[in-house]
PDB file of C-alpha atoms in Angstrom:
ATOM      1  CA  MET A   1     110.343  78.980  88.329  1.00 63.00           C
ATOM      2  CA  VAL A   2     111.218  77.815  91.806  1.00 61.00           C
ATOM      3  CA  PRO A   3     108.611  79.151  94.248  1.00 60.00           C
ATOM      4  CA  ARG A   4     109.798  81.653  96.779  1.00 57.00           C
ATOM      5  CA  ALA A   5     110.951  79.987  99.994  1.00 53.00           C
ATOM      6  CA  GLU A   6     108.953  80.731 103.074  1.00 56.00           C
ATOM      7  CA  PHE A   7     110.760  80.977 106.389  1.00 55.00           C
ATOM      8  CA  ASP A   8     109.258  79.189 109.348  1.00 54.00           C
ATOM      9  CA  SER A   9     112.072  78.517 111.806  1.00 56.00           C
ATOM     10  CA  TYR A  10     115.719  77.606 112.092  1.00 56.00           C
ATOM     11  CA  TYR A  11     115.454  73.906 112.901  1.00 62.00           C
ATOM     12  CA  GLY A  12     112.804  74.854 115.416  1.00 60.00           C
ATOM     13  CA  ARG A  13     115.203  77.101 117.314  1.00 67.00           C
ATOM     14  CA  PRO A  14     115.506  80.876 117.717  1.00 67.00           C
ATOM     15  CA  VAL A  15     117.897  82.587 115.311  1.00 71.00           C
ATOM     16  CA  ILE A  16     119.407  84.722 118.078  1.00 72.00           C
ATOM     17  CA  LYS A  17     119.949  83.871 121.694  1.00 76.00           C
ATOM     18  CA  ALA A  18     117.536  85.622 124.026  1.00 74.00           C
ATOM     19  CA  PRO A  19     119.203  87.608 126.833  1.00 76.00           C
ATOM     20  CA  SER A  20     119.776  85.557 129.950  1.00 77.00           C
ATOM     21  CA  TRP A  21     118.862  88.534 132.115  1.00 82.00           C
ATOM     22  CA  SER A  22     116.383  87.985 134.924  1.00 81.00           C
ATOM     23  CA  ALA A  23     113.193  89.981 134.387  1.00 82.00           C
ATOM     24  CA  ARG A  24     112.911  90.850 138.071  1.00 86.00           C
ATOM     25  CA  ASP A  25     116.524  91.984 138.360  1.00 87.00           C
ATOM     26  CA  ILE A  26     117.142  93.779 135.074  1.00 89.00           C
ATOM     27  CA  ALA A  27     113.693  95.234 134.447  1.00 89.00           C
ATOM     28  CA  GLY A  28     113.739  96.328 138.087  1.00 90.00           C
ATOM     29  CA  TYR A  29     117.196  97.786 137.508  1.00 89.00           C
ATOM     30  CA  PHE A  30     115.829  99.739 134.533  1.00 91.00           C
ATOM     31  CA  PHE A  31     112.946 101.108 136.615  1.00 93.00           C
ATOM     32  CA  LEU A  32     114.894 101.958 139.755  1.00 93.00           C
ATOM     33  CA  GLY A  33     117.728 103.589 137.828  1.00 91.00           C
ATOM     34  CA  GLY A  34     115.237 105.811 136.044  1.00 92.00           C
ATOM     35  CA  LEU A  35     113.553 106.728 139.322  1.00 94.00           C
ATOM     36  CA  ALA A  36     116.886 107.631 140.889  1.00 93.00           C
ATOM     37  CA  GLY A  37     118.238 109.684 137.989  1.00 93.00           C
ATOM     38  CA  ALA A  38     115.087 111.712 137.374  1.00 93.00           C
ATOM     39  CA  GLY A  39     114.590 112.124 141.126  1.00 93.00           C
ATOM     40  CA  SER A  40     117.970 113.828 141.440  1.00 93.00           C
ATOM     41  CA  VAL A  41     116.986 116.333 138.770  1.00 94.00           C
ATOM     42  CA  LEU A  42     113.752 117.111 140.641  1.00 94.00           C
ATOM     43  CA  ALA A  43     115.690 117.382 143.898  1.00 93.00           C
ATOM     44  CA  ALA A  44     118.060 119.975 142.434  1.00 93.00           C
ATOM     45  CA  GLY A  45     115.157 121.984 141.044  1.00 93.00           C
ATOM     46  CA  ALA A  46     113.335 121.833 144.370  1.00 92.00           C
ATOM     47  CA  GLN A  47     116.425 123.022 146.236  1.00 92.00           C
ATOM     48  CA  LEU A  48     116.912 125.950 143.891  1.00 91.00           C
ATOM     49  CA  THR A  49     113.289 127.056 144.332  1.00 90.00           C
ATOM     50  CA  GLY A  50     113.214 126.710 148.122  1.00 88.00           C
ATOM     51  CA  ARG A  51     111.064 123.566 148.327  1.00 90.00           C
ATOM     52  CA  THR A  52     113.104 122.043 151.113  1.00 90.00           C
ATOM     53  CA  THR A  53     110.791 119.160 152.043  1.00 92.00           C
ATOM     54  CA  LEU A  54     110.481 118.049 148.427  1.00 93.00           C
ATOM     55  CA  ALA A  55     114.240 118.362 147.877  1.00 92.00           C
ATOM     56  CA  ARG A  56     115.077 116.269 150.947  1.00 92.00           C
ATOM     57  CA  ALA A  57     112.505 113.607 150.092  1.00 93.00           C
ATOM     58  CA  MET A  58     113.757 113.222 146.528  1.00 93.00           C
ATOM     59  CA  LYS A  59     117.389 113.042 147.597  1.00 93.00           C
ATOM     60  CA  VAL A  60     116.615 110.231 150.035  1.00 94.00           C
ATOM     61  CA  SER A  61     114.434 108.367 147.543  1.00 94.00           C
ATOM     62  CA  SER A  62     117.093 108.680 144.834  1.00 93.00           C
ATOM     63  CA  LEU A  63     119.709 107.209 147.150  1.00 93.00           C
ATOM     64  CA  ALA A  64     117.388 104.328 148.045  1.00 94.00           C
ATOM     65  CA  ALA A  65     116.517 103.715 144.389  1.00 92.00           C
ATOM     66  CA  VAL A  66     120.093 103.697 143.115  1.00 91.00           C
ATOM     67  CA  SER A  67     121.129 101.403 145.979  1.00 91.00           C
ATOM     68  CA  LEU A  68     118.382  98.910 145.134  1.00 92.00           C
ATOM     69  CA  SER A  69     119.141  99.279 141.423  1.00 88.00           C
ATOM     70  CA  THR A  70     122.805  98.441 141.943  1.00 86.00           C
ATOM     71  CA  ALA A  71     121.874  95.516 144.174  1.00 86.00           C
ATOM     72  CA  ALA A  72     119.572  94.149 141.454  1.00 86.00           C
ATOM     73  CA  LEU A  73     122.341  94.468 138.861  1.00 83.00           C
ATOM     74  CA  VAL A  74     124.906  92.745 141.075  1.00 83.00           C
ATOM     75  CA  HIS A  75     122.407  89.982 141.882  1.00 83.00           C
ATOM     76  CA  ASP A  76     121.881  89.326 138.174  1.00 80.00           C
ATOM     77  CA  LEU A  77     125.635  89.306 137.560  1.00 77.00           C
ATOM     78  CA  GLY A  78     125.970  86.581 140.203  1.00 77.00           C
ATOM     79  CA  ARG A  79     129.134  87.876 141.874  1.00 75.00           C
ATOM     80  CA  PRO A  80     129.873  91.439 143.065  1.00 73.00           C
ATOM     81  CA  ALA A  81     133.384  91.161 141.623  1.00 73.00           C
ATOM     82  CA  ARG A  82     131.933  91.157 138.110  1.00 72.00           C
ATOM     83  CA  PHE A  83     130.716  94.726 138.586  1.00 70.00           C
ATOM     84  CA  GLY A  84     134.205  95.752 139.681  1.00 70.00           C
ATOM     85  CA  ASN A  85     135.699  94.046 136.652  1.00 71.00           C
ATOM     86  CA  MET A  86     133.716  96.367 134.374  1.00 72.00           C
ATOM     87  CA  LEU A  87     135.579  99.318 135.910  1.00 74.00           C
ATOM     88  CA  ARG A  88     139.014  98.029 134.938  1.00 78.00           C
ATOM     89  CA  VAL A  89     138.850  99.865 131.606  1.00 75.00           C
ATOM     90  CA  ILE A  90     137.097 102.848 130.061  1.00 78.00           C
ATOM     91  CA  LYS A  91     135.397 101.905 126.809  1.00 75.00           C
ATOM     92  CA  PRO A  92     133.127 104.643 125.407  1.00 77.00           C
ATOM     93  CA  THR A  93     131.767 102.295 122.720  1.00 76.00           C
ATOM     94  CA  SER A  94     130.358  99.907 125.352  1.00 76.00           C
ATOM     95  CA  PRO A  95     127.063 101.036 126.932  1.00 76.00           C
ATOM     96  CA  MET A  96     127.577  98.549 129.756  1.00 79.00           C
ATOM     97  CA  ASN A  97     131.012  99.925 130.579  1.00 78.00           C
ATOM     98  CA  VAL A  98     129.824 103.532 130.377  1.00 81.00           C
ATOM     99  CA  GLY A  99     126.833 102.673 132.552  1.00 78.00           C
ATOM    100  CA  SER A 100     129.069 101.113 135.186  1.00 80.00           C
ATOM    101  CA  TRP A 101     131.127 104.287 135.401  1.00 85.00           C
ATOM    102  CA  LEU A 102     127.966 106.398 135.523  1.00 85.00           C
ATOM    103  CA  LEU A 103     126.673 104.417 138.487  1.00 84.00           C
ATOM    104  CA  SER A 104     130.060 104.635 140.198  1.00 84.00           C
ATOM    105  CA  GLY A 105     130.019 108.426 139.928  1.00 88.00           C
ATOM    106  CA  TYR A 106     126.328 108.995 140.509  1.00 92.00           C
ATOM    107  CA  GLY A 107     125.936 106.725 143.547  1.00 88.00           C
ATOM    108  CA  PRO A 108     128.365 108.561 145.855  1.00 91.00           C
ATOM    109  CA  ALA A 109     127.022 111.952 144.739  1.00 92.00           C
ATOM    110  CA  ALA A 110     123.452 110.897 145.502  1.00 91.00           C
ATOM    111  CA  GLY A 111     124.587 109.468 148.841  1.00 92.00           C
ATOM    112  CA  ILE A 112     126.388 112.624 149.966  1.00 93.00           C
ATOM    113  CA  ALA A 113     123.454 114.796 148.881  1.00 93.00           C
ATOM    114  CA  ALA A 114     121.005 112.682 150.884  1.00 92.00           C
ATOM    115  CA  VAL A 115     123.167 112.481 154.016  1.00 92.00           C
ATOM    116  CA  CYS A 116     123.793 116.228 154.054  1.00 91.00           C
ATOM    117  CA  ALA A 117     120.093 116.951 153.521  1.00 89.00           C
ATOM    118  CA  VAL A 118     118.988 114.682 156.355  1.00 89.00           C
ATOM    119  CA  GLY A 119     121.735 115.720 158.778  1.00 85.00           C
ATOM    120  CA  GLY A 120     121.571 119.419 157.966  1.00 82.00           C
ATOM    121  CA  ARG A 121     125.369 119.697 157.941  1.00 83.00           C
ATOM    122  CA  LEU A 122     127.998 120.570 155.330  1.00 86.00           C
ATOM    123  CA  PRO A 123     125.620 122.604 153.149  1.00 84.00           C
ATOM    124  CA  ARG A 124     128.284 123.413 150.545  1.00 88.00           C
ATOM    125  CA  ALA A 125     129.241 119.772 150.119  1.00 89.00           C
ATOM    126  CA  GLY A 126     125.572 118.867 149.934  1.00 88.00           C
ATOM    127  CA  ALA A 127     124.898 121.499 147.278  1.00 91.00           C
ATOM    128  CA  ALA A 128     127.861 120.325 145.196  1.00 93.00           C
ATOM    129  CA  ALA A 129     126.763 116.692 145.470  1.00 92.00           C
ATOM    130  CA  THR A 130     123.197 117.644 144.561  1.00 92.00           C
ATOM    131  CA  ALA A 131     124.432 119.428 141.435  1.00 93.00           C
ATOM    132  CA  ALA A 132     126.654 116.504 140.447  1.00 93.00           C
ATOM    133  CA  ALA A 133     123.812 114.021 140.894  1.00 92.00           C
ATOM    134  CA  ALA A 134     121.508 116.240 138.826  1.00 93.00           C
ATOM    135  CA  VAL A 135     124.061 116.416 136.002  1.00 93.00           C
ATOM    136  CA  LEU A 136     124.554 112.647 135.930  1.00 93.00           C
ATOM    137  CA  GLY A 137     120.892 111.850 136.621  1.00 91.00           C
ATOM    138  CA  PRO A 138     119.541 112.078 133.044  1.00 92.00           C
ATOM    139  CA  ALA A 139     122.269 109.762 131.768  1.00 92.00           C
ATOM    140  CA  VAL A 140     121.608 107.265 134.571  1.00 91.00           C
ATOM    141  CA  ALA A 141     117.891 107.356 133.762  1.00 91.00           C
ATOM    142  CA  THR A 142     118.296 106.723 130.035  1.00 91.00           C
ATOM    143  CA  TYR A 143     121.537 104.845 129.365  1.00 88.00           C
ATOM    144  CA  THR A 144     119.740 101.536 129.933  1.00 90.00           C
ATOM    145  CA  ALA A 145     117.742 102.264 126.765  1.00 90.00           C
ATOM    146  CA  VAL A 146     121.017 102.446 124.838  1.00 89.00           C
ATOM    147  CA  LEU A 147     122.190  99.269 126.574  1.00 87.00           C
ATOM    148  CA  ALA A 148     119.078  97.395 125.408  1.00 89.00           C
ATOM    149  CA  ALA A 149     119.053  98.876 121.894  1.00 88.00           C
ATOM    150  CA  ASP A 150     122.716  97.940 121.384  1.00 86.00           C
ATOM    151  CA  THR A 151     121.757  94.244 121.362  1.00 85.00           C
ATOM    152  CA  ALA A 152     120.445  92.181 118.426  1.00 85.00           C
ATOM    153  CA  VAL A 153     117.026  91.804 120.076  1.00 89.00           C
ATOM    154  CA  PRO A 154     114.557  92.957 117.369  1.00 89.00           C
ATOM    155  CA  ALA A 155     112.054  94.742 119.649  1.00 90.00           C
ATOM    156  CA  TRP A 156     114.854  96.754 121.266  1.00 91.00           C
ATOM    157  CA  HIS A 157     117.266  97.343 118.428  1.00 89.00           C
ATOM    158  CA  GLY A 158     114.524  98.263 115.970  1.00 88.00           C
ATOM    159  CA  ALA A 159     113.302 101.007 118.339  1.00 89.00           C
ATOM    160  CA  HIS A 160     116.751 102.385 119.140  1.00 89.00           C
ATOM    161  CA  ARG A 161     115.709 105.929 118.263  1.00 91.00           C
ATOM    162  CA  GLU A 162     112.607 105.956 120.438  1.00 92.00           C
ATOM    163  CA  LEU A 163     113.707 103.947 123.482  1.00 92.00           C
ATOM    164  CA  PRO A 164     115.780 106.734 125.109  1.00 92.00           C
ATOM    165  CA  TYR A 165     112.798 109.106 124.897  1.00 94.00           C
ATOM    166  CA  LEU A 166     110.470 106.424 126.232  1.00 94.00           C
ATOM    167  CA  PHE A 167     112.808 105.687 129.142  1.00 94.00           C
ATOM    168  CA  ALA A 168     113.235 109.402 129.886  1.00 94.00           C
ATOM    169  CA  ALA A 169     109.462 109.902 129.988  1.00 95.00           C
ATOM    170  CA  SER A 170     109.017 106.816 132.146  1.00 94.00           C
ATOM    171  CA  ALA A 171     111.727 107.979 134.565  1.00 94.00           C
ATOM    172  CA  THR A 172     110.139 111.417 134.843  1.00 95.00           C
ATOM    173  CA  ALA A 173     106.765 109.840 135.582  1.00 95.00           C
ATOM    174  CA  ALA A 174     108.291 107.665 138.308  1.00 94.00           C
ATOM    175  CA  ALA A 175     110.126 110.564 139.959  1.00 94.00           C
ATOM    176  CA  SER A 176     107.011 112.752 139.773  1.00 94.00           C
ATOM    177  CA  GLY A 177     104.990 109.978 141.365  1.00 94.00           C
ATOM    178  CA  MET A 178     107.474 109.588 144.192  1.00 94.00           C
ATOM    179  CA  ALA A 179     107.425 113.341 144.799  1.00 94.00           C
ATOM    180  CA  LEU A 180     103.622 113.390 144.971  1.00 93.00           C
ATOM    181  CA  VAL A 181     103.687 110.570 147.512  1.00 93.00           C
ATOM    182  CA  LEU A 182     106.356 112.065 149.770  1.00 91.00           C
ATOM    183  CA  ALA A 183     105.992 115.854 149.580  1.00 90.00           C
ATOM    184  CA  PRO A 184     103.153 118.153 150.699  1.00 90.00           C
ATOM    185  CA  PRO A 185     100.875 119.428 147.906  1.00 89.00           C
ATOM    186  CA  ARG A 186     101.948 123.038 148.442  1.00 90.00           C
ATOM    187  CA  GLU A 187     105.417 122.183 147.084  1.00 89.00           C
ATOM    188  CA  THR A 188     104.464 119.940 144.168  1.00 88.00           C
ATOM    189  CA  ALA A 189     103.091 122.345 141.543  1.00 90.00           C
ATOM    190  CA  PRO A 190     106.060 121.810 139.146  1.00 91.00           C
ATOM    191  CA  VAL A 191     105.878 118.082 139.806  1.00 93.00           C
ATOM    192  CA  ARG A 192     102.257 117.923 138.693  1.00 92.00           C
ATOM    193  CA  CYS A 193     103.173 119.631 135.424  1.00 93.00           C
ATOM    194  CA  ALA A 194     106.044 117.184 134.950  1.00 93.00           C
ATOM    195  CA  ALA A 195     103.683 114.262 135.532  1.00 93.00           C
ATOM    196  CA  VAL A 196     101.333 115.407 132.762  1.00 94.00           C
ATOM    197  CA  LEU A 197     104.197 115.986 130.322  1.00 95.00           C
ATOM    198  CA  ALA A 198     105.713 112.601 131.181  1.00 94.00           C
ATOM    199  CA  ALA A 199     102.446 110.741 130.564  1.00 94.00           C
ATOM    200  CA  VAL A 200     101.996 112.421 127.177  1.00 94.00           C
ATOM    201  CA  ALA A 201     105.617 111.832 126.176  1.00 94.00           C
ATOM    202  CA  ASP A 202     105.476 108.176 127.240  1.00 93.00           C
ATOM    203  CA  ALA A 203     102.407 107.536 125.065  1.00 93.00           C
ATOM    204  CA  ALA A 204     103.898 109.409 122.093  1.00 94.00           C
ATOM    205  CA  ALA A 205     107.247 107.597 122.260  1.00 94.00           C
ATOM    206  CA  SER A 206     105.547 104.223 122.611  1.00 92.00           C
ATOM    207  CA  ARG A 207     103.386 104.829 119.546  1.00 93.00           C
ATOM    208  CA  ALA A 208     106.357 106.073 117.517  1.00 93.00           C
ATOM    209  CA  ALA A 209     108.324 102.934 118.407  1.00 91.00           C
ATOM    210  CA  LYS A 210     105.459 100.685 117.322  1.00 91.00           C
ATOM    211  CA  ARG A 211     105.157 102.486 113.976  1.00 90.00           C
ATOM    212  CA  ARG A 212     108.861 102.057 113.276  1.00 89.00           C
ATOM    213  CA  LEU A 213     108.959  98.390 114.281  1.00 87.00           C
ATOM    214  CA  GLY A 214     106.381  97.170 111.746  1.00 86.00           C
ATOM    215  CA  MET A 215     105.532  93.516 112.325  1.00 86.00           C
ATOM    216  CA  VAL A 216     107.873  93.374 115.351  1.00 88.00           C
ATOM    217  CA  ALA A 217     105.466  95.757 117.099  1.00 88.00           C
ATOM    218  CA  GLU A 218     103.276  92.683 117.678  1.00 90.00           C
ATOM    219  CA  THR A 219     105.528  91.912 120.638  1.00 91.00           C
ATOM    220  CA  TYR A 220     104.518  95.250 122.204  1.00 92.00           C
ATOM    221  CA  ARG A 221     100.796  94.546 121.715  1.00 90.00           C
ATOM    222  CA  GLU A 222     100.447  90.848 122.517  1.00 89.00           C
ATOM    223  CA  GLY A 223     101.033  88.604 125.540  1.00 90.00           C
ATOM    224  CA  ARG A 224     102.576  89.770 128.773  1.00 92.00           C
ATOM    225  CA  ALA A 225     104.246  92.804 127.197  1.00 92.00           C
ATOM    226  CA  GLY A 226     100.983  93.953 125.647  1.00 92.00           C
ATOM    227  CA  ARG A 227      99.153  93.721 128.951  1.00 94.00           C
ATOM    228  CA  LEU A 228     101.881  95.571 130.815  1.00 94.00           C
ATOM    229  CA  LEU A 229     102.204  98.374 128.272  1.00 93.00           C
ATOM    230  CA  HIS A 230      98.444  98.820 128.020  1.00 94.00           C
ATOM    231  CA  GLY A 231      98.279  98.966 131.812  1.00 94.00           C
ATOM    232  CA  ALA A 232     101.124 101.490 131.832  1.00 93.00           C
ATOM    233  CA  GLU A 233      99.232 103.781 129.488  1.00 93.00           C
ATOM    234  CA  LEU A 234      96.096 103.617 131.626  1.00 94.00           C
ATOM    235  CA  LEU A 235      97.955 104.123 134.909  1.00 95.00           C
ATOM    236  CA  LEU A 236     100.058 107.025 133.651  1.00 94.00           C
ATOM    237  CA  GLY A 237      97.021 108.733 132.159  1.00 93.00           C
ATOM    238  CA  ALA A 238      94.973 108.287 135.313  1.00 94.00           C
ATOM    239  CA  GLY A 239      97.837 109.439 137.526  1.00 93.00           C
ATOM    240  CA  ALA A 240      98.518 112.539 135.440  1.00 93.00           C
ATOM    241  CA  VAL A 241      94.837 113.549 135.289  1.00 93.00           C
ATOM    242  CA  THR A 242      94.342 112.999 139.033  1.00 93.00           C
ATOM    243  CA  ALA A 243      97.486 114.969 139.864  1.00 91.00           C
ATOM    244  CA  ALA A 244      96.460 117.857 137.641  1.00 89.00           C
ATOM    245  CA  LEU A 245      92.838 118.076 138.803  1.00 89.00           C
ATOM    246  CA  ALA A 246      92.913 117.097 142.472  1.00 82.00           C
ATOM    247  CA  GLY A 247      96.550 116.841 143.560  1.00 76.00           C
ATOM    248  CA  ARG A 248      96.713 120.450 144.632  1.00 84.00           C
ATOM    249  CA  ARG A 249      93.735 120.328 146.996  1.00 85.00           C
ATOM    250  CA  SER A 250      93.797 116.796 148.380  1.00 87.00           C
ATOM    251  CA  ARG A 251      96.727 115.004 149.933  1.00 89.00           C
ATOM    252  CA  ALA A 252      94.999 111.651 149.427  1.00 91.00           C
ATOM    253  CA  ALA A 253      94.452 112.375 145.741  1.00 91.00           C
ATOM    254  CA  ALA A 254      98.116 113.363 145.349  1.00 91.00           C
ATOM    255  CA  VAL A 255      99.264 110.103 146.939  1.00 93.00           C
ATOM    256  CA  ALA A 256      96.903 108.070 144.754  1.00 94.00           C
ATOM    257  CA  ALA A 257      98.160 109.875 141.652  1.00 94.00           C
ATOM    258  CA  GLY A 258     101.766 109.295 142.696  1.00 94.00           C
ATOM    259  CA  LEU A 259     101.250 105.583 143.220  1.00 95.00           C
ATOM    260  CA  ALA A 260      99.556 105.299 139.811  1.00 95.00           C
ATOM    261  CA  LEU A 261     102.496 107.062 138.147  1.00 95.00           C
ATOM    262  CA  LEU A 262     105.020 104.816 139.885  1.00 95.00           C
ATOM    263  CA  ALA A 263     103.100 101.691 138.884  1.00 95.00           C
ATOM    264  CA  GLY A 264     102.711 102.927 135.310  1.00 95.00           C
ATOM    265  CA  SER A 265     106.422 103.622 134.989  1.00 94.00           C
ATOM    266  CA  ALA A 266     107.265 100.162 136.315  1.00 94.00           C
ATOM    267  CA  CYS A 267     104.820  98.594 133.831  1.00 94.00           C
ATOM    268  CA  THR A 268     106.531 100.454 130.978  1.00 94.00           C
ATOM    269  CA  ARG A 269     109.973  99.121 131.887  1.00 94.00           C
ATOM    270  CA  PHE A 270     108.790  95.568 132.520  1.00 95.00           C
ATOM    271  CA  GLY A 271     106.677  95.668 129.352  1.00 94.00           C
ATOM    272  CA  VAL A 272     109.566  96.752 127.155  1.00 94.00           C
ATOM    273  CA  PHE A 273     111.705  94.030 128.711  1.00 93.00           C
ATOM    274  CA  ALA A 274     109.047  91.376 128.042  1.00 93.00           C
ATOM    275  CA  ALA A 275     108.620  92.541 124.439  1.00 92.00           C
ATOM    276  CA  GLY A 276     112.341  92.147 123.833  1.00 91.00           C
ATOM    277  CA  ILE A 277     112.424  88.606 125.175  1.00 91.00           C
ATOM    278  CA  ALA A 278     109.374  87.647 123.076  1.00 89.00           C
ATOM    279  CA  SER A 279     110.936  89.048 119.905  1.00 88.00           C
ATOM    280  CA  ALA A 280     114.183  87.147 120.508  1.00 86.00           C
ATOM    281  CA  GLU A 281     112.392  83.839 121.033  1.00 84.00           C
ATOM    282  CA  ASP A 282     110.396  83.987 117.755  1.00 78.00           C
ATOM    283  CA  PRO A 283     112.687  83.527 114.692  1.00 78.00           C
ATOM    284  CA  ALA A 284     110.226  85.354 112.424  1.00 76.00           C
ATOM    285  CA  TYR A 285     110.906  88.682 114.112  1.00 78.00           C
ATOM    286  CA  THR A 286     114.589  88.376 113.245  1.00 76.00           C
ATOM    287  CA  VAL A 287     114.464  86.927 109.731  1.00 73.00           C
ATOM    288  CA  VAL A 288     111.404  88.456 108.055  1.00 70.00           C
ATOM    289  CA  PRO A 289     112.339  92.148 108.573  1.00 72.00           C
ATOM    290  CA  GLN A 290     115.925  91.430 107.488  1.00 69.00           C
ATOM    291  CA  ARG A 291     114.781  89.574 104.382  1.00 69.00           C
ATOM    292  CA  ALA A 292     112.489  92.463 103.475  1.00 67.00           C
ATOM    293  CA  THR A 293     115.494  94.802 103.301  1.00 67.00           C
ATOM    294  CA  LYS A 294     117.712  92.356 101.357  1.00 64.00           C
ATOM    295  CA  GLU A 295     115.456  91.569  98.368  1.00 60.00           C
ATOM    296  CA  PRO A 296     117.401  92.128  95.138  1.00 55.00           C
ATOM    297  CA  SER A 297     116.011  94.602  92.627  1.00 47.00           C
ATOM    298  CA  GLY A 298     113.701  92.953  90.160  1.00 42.00           C
ATOM    299  CA  GLY A 299     112.868  90.204  92.636  1.00 45.00           C
ATOM    300  CA  PRO A 300     109.518  89.477  94.150  1.00 43.00           C
ATOM    301  CA  GLY A 301     109.660  92.689  96.188  1.00 43.00           C
ATOM    302  CA  PRO A 302     109.932  93.349  99.913  1.00 42.00           C
ATOM    303  CA  VAL A 303     107.839  91.582 102.465  1.00 44.00           C
ATOM    304  CA  PRO A 304     105.208  93.936 103.922  1.00 49.00           C
ATOM    305  CA  ALA A 305     106.084  95.120 107.401  1.00 48.00           C
ATOM    306  CA  THR A 306     102.938  93.519 108.771  1.00 48.00           C
ATOM    307  CA  ALA A 307     103.249  90.175 106.999  1.00 50.00           C
ATOM    308  CA  ARG A 308     104.106  87.025 108.921  1.00 54.00           C
ATOM    309  CA  PRO A 309     105.556  83.912 107.286  1.00 47.00           C
ATOM    310  CA  ASP A 310     102.825  81.719 108.718  1.00 50.00           C
ATOM    311  CA  GLY A 311     100.122  83.765 107.017  1.00 49.00           C
ATOM    312  CA  ARG A 312      98.627  84.932 110.319  1.00 53.00           C
ATOM    313  CA  GLU A 313      97.373  88.489 110.269  1.00 52.00           C
ATOM    314  CA  PRO A 314      98.739  90.667 113.076  1.00 51.00           C
ATOM    315  CA  PRO A 315      96.241  92.254 115.426  1.00 49.00           C
ATOM    316  CA  GLN A 316      94.914  95.600 114.335  1.00 48.00           C
ATOM    317  CA  SER A 317      95.840  98.571 116.472  1.00 46.00           C
ATOM    318  CA  THR A 318      94.510 102.063 116.800  1.00 46.00           C
ATOM    319  CA  ASP A 319      97.995 103.459 117.469  1.00 47.00           C
TER     320      ASP A 319
END
């Protein structure tokens, strides 16, 4: 019998083309969009509960974040006109098109809410804009997960069920961190609870994604992505614990916890981005999982999820 062929590469080239996105621009866009969207939700909650300083701070930070996020996206596109071209049609099946419309609706709402909060005028218009930004905020914070998972990149597409939850948790952690930095401790009790929940949810979603990915999860554990995601877990855990234990009594502790949460959220987004690029550049992560699902019945059987064609054992994980 002819021995089973072992895949090594496709003429020494990747099977799929890695995204040409800039890590600084697009991973930064992921992070800042999440910060803005979740921040608007916190701002609306703070306004409803009479936490005026917290509400104003989150409205301003959300406006700044969405402005920087849009600037990063336009910079990666190369020409501002390309962003406008995406608004020429409405295509619900395209995450990029839907995201462009989301930003176009969310940005002005966040801007009006922030201007009215700072100026103290037009309270009804400000309240309406705050509500609109809060409604669109969750979609702005998480649609980038759908955008990434809709590609052929193995580390993103294989985790399409978990990425939206991971991005939502990361966005909540970032917004909670910003609130702890900017608002007085007397107004941040709900924020501290949100920070703890976000840290737990981030860790749970990350572990669930790694379990589903099988051998592709190596890209989340090794190299630059592994370092970033491990750092994210440590920073989010430390920030949540510090916020819960000392954030109420000490302003300095609250600021330190907030900065740790912001840094941890950024590490999550940049780590996921790096894992996707690494999985696209290695042909094994595309071919081996696909071949495992295409084995005919009666054949040699599926390739184990942790097996690599070069015989190298993947690193063991405690996840």
